Amino acid sequence: MLDLTAPVVVLTGAGVSAESGVPTFRGTGGLWRDYRATDLATPQAFRRDPRLVWEFYDWRRDVIAACEPNPAHHTIALMEQTLPDFTLITQNVDGLHQRAGSQNVLTLHGDIWIVRCTTCDYRSQDHRVPLPEIPPRCPRCESLLRPDVVWFGETLDADVLQRAWTAASRAGLMLVVGTSALVQPAASLPLLAQENGAMLIEVNPDETPLSPYANQHLRGPAGELLPDWWGRFQAGK
Ligand code: BJW
Ligand code: ZN
């Protein structure tokens, strides 16, 4: 029997935005001008060629700005409004959860709509598409700006990560939606939840390294299967 008052945690990845038109990282859309997205999301790539990396992010910002949240984002926002104890953890930087109405989002890998200085403590929202200058420069000190996202080898925000660990460790139910479950530490959160007694539901058209551990699989697109699951969950089925 499902407990409607138990803490529910949703962990999302790029797949939750796929039906909105945002390319995933490791799918067929994970290429930009013959570069793998994961090869550009590194501090080394930025040091080597900040212009190239910014052109990649400028392109992604352009793509995302033209996308709308899909029924999976909307269902997750509804879950937050309805459930007494709910936490959304996302690896996505696209802001689509927030645009769908989610209020409290633990953004593990940052936010593509925030820029910060590589030298001073300047940090600001920036929704301009395209950016007027590439690579953009700090208005305070003229150093390079960078997107406020977490690249490979960089540490996640300690407070955000702590809150994600805490939510995962006390979850009664965790839904893992649209992630390849390859990138740490995000990929460990569902296992931590399960070790502490949570039921795991994976929503993904494909198998992932998490699949063998999941208690239930919704095999298909999140935008179709999540609203349907939510209807059944609320009905106690
Ligand atoms: C659908 C769908 C539909 C399609 N519906 N689903 C322990 C062991 C080994 C390595 C490490 C370790 N700890 C740390 C590391 C190193 C590294 C790591 O994990 N490497 C592995 C790849 C091996 N981790 C880090 O460096 C992290 N930092 C860290 O841990 O610091 C401490 C430390 C450092 C070094 C060593 C040890 C400790 C930082 C990770 C930062 C990841 N950054 C990126 C870029 C963010 C900025 C940006 O967006 O540009 O985050 S990389 C990229 O991957 C992005 C994503 O958030 C992340 C995860 O990808 P995601 O979301 O899963 O997307 P995909 O494309 O992989 O999968 C999409 C899924 O959707 C697929 O399964 C589809 O089937 C599915 N799908 N359509 C539902 N309609
Ligand atoms: Zn600066």
XYZ file of N, CA, C and O and ligand atoms in Angstrom, residues 117 120 122 138 141, ligand 2:
21
model
N 31.936 35.503 -12.299
C 33.284 35.902 -12.694
C 34.285 34.816 -12.303
O 34.135 34.152 -11.273
N 36.655 37.653 -9.582
C 36.066 38.304 -8.397
C 34.760 37.596 -8.029
O 34.433 36.549 -8.584
N 31.687 38.526 -8.531
C 30.517 38.937 -9.327
C 29.730 37.693 -9.777
O 30.299 36.725 -10.282
N 33.514 40.303 -17.172
C 32.969 40.789 -15.897
C 32.823 42.310 -15.944
O 33.784 43.012 -16.265
N 35.487 43.655 -13.178
C 36.950 43.537 -13.230
C 37.472 43.125 -14.609
O 38.679 42.920 -14.762
Zn 35.084 40.069 -11.899
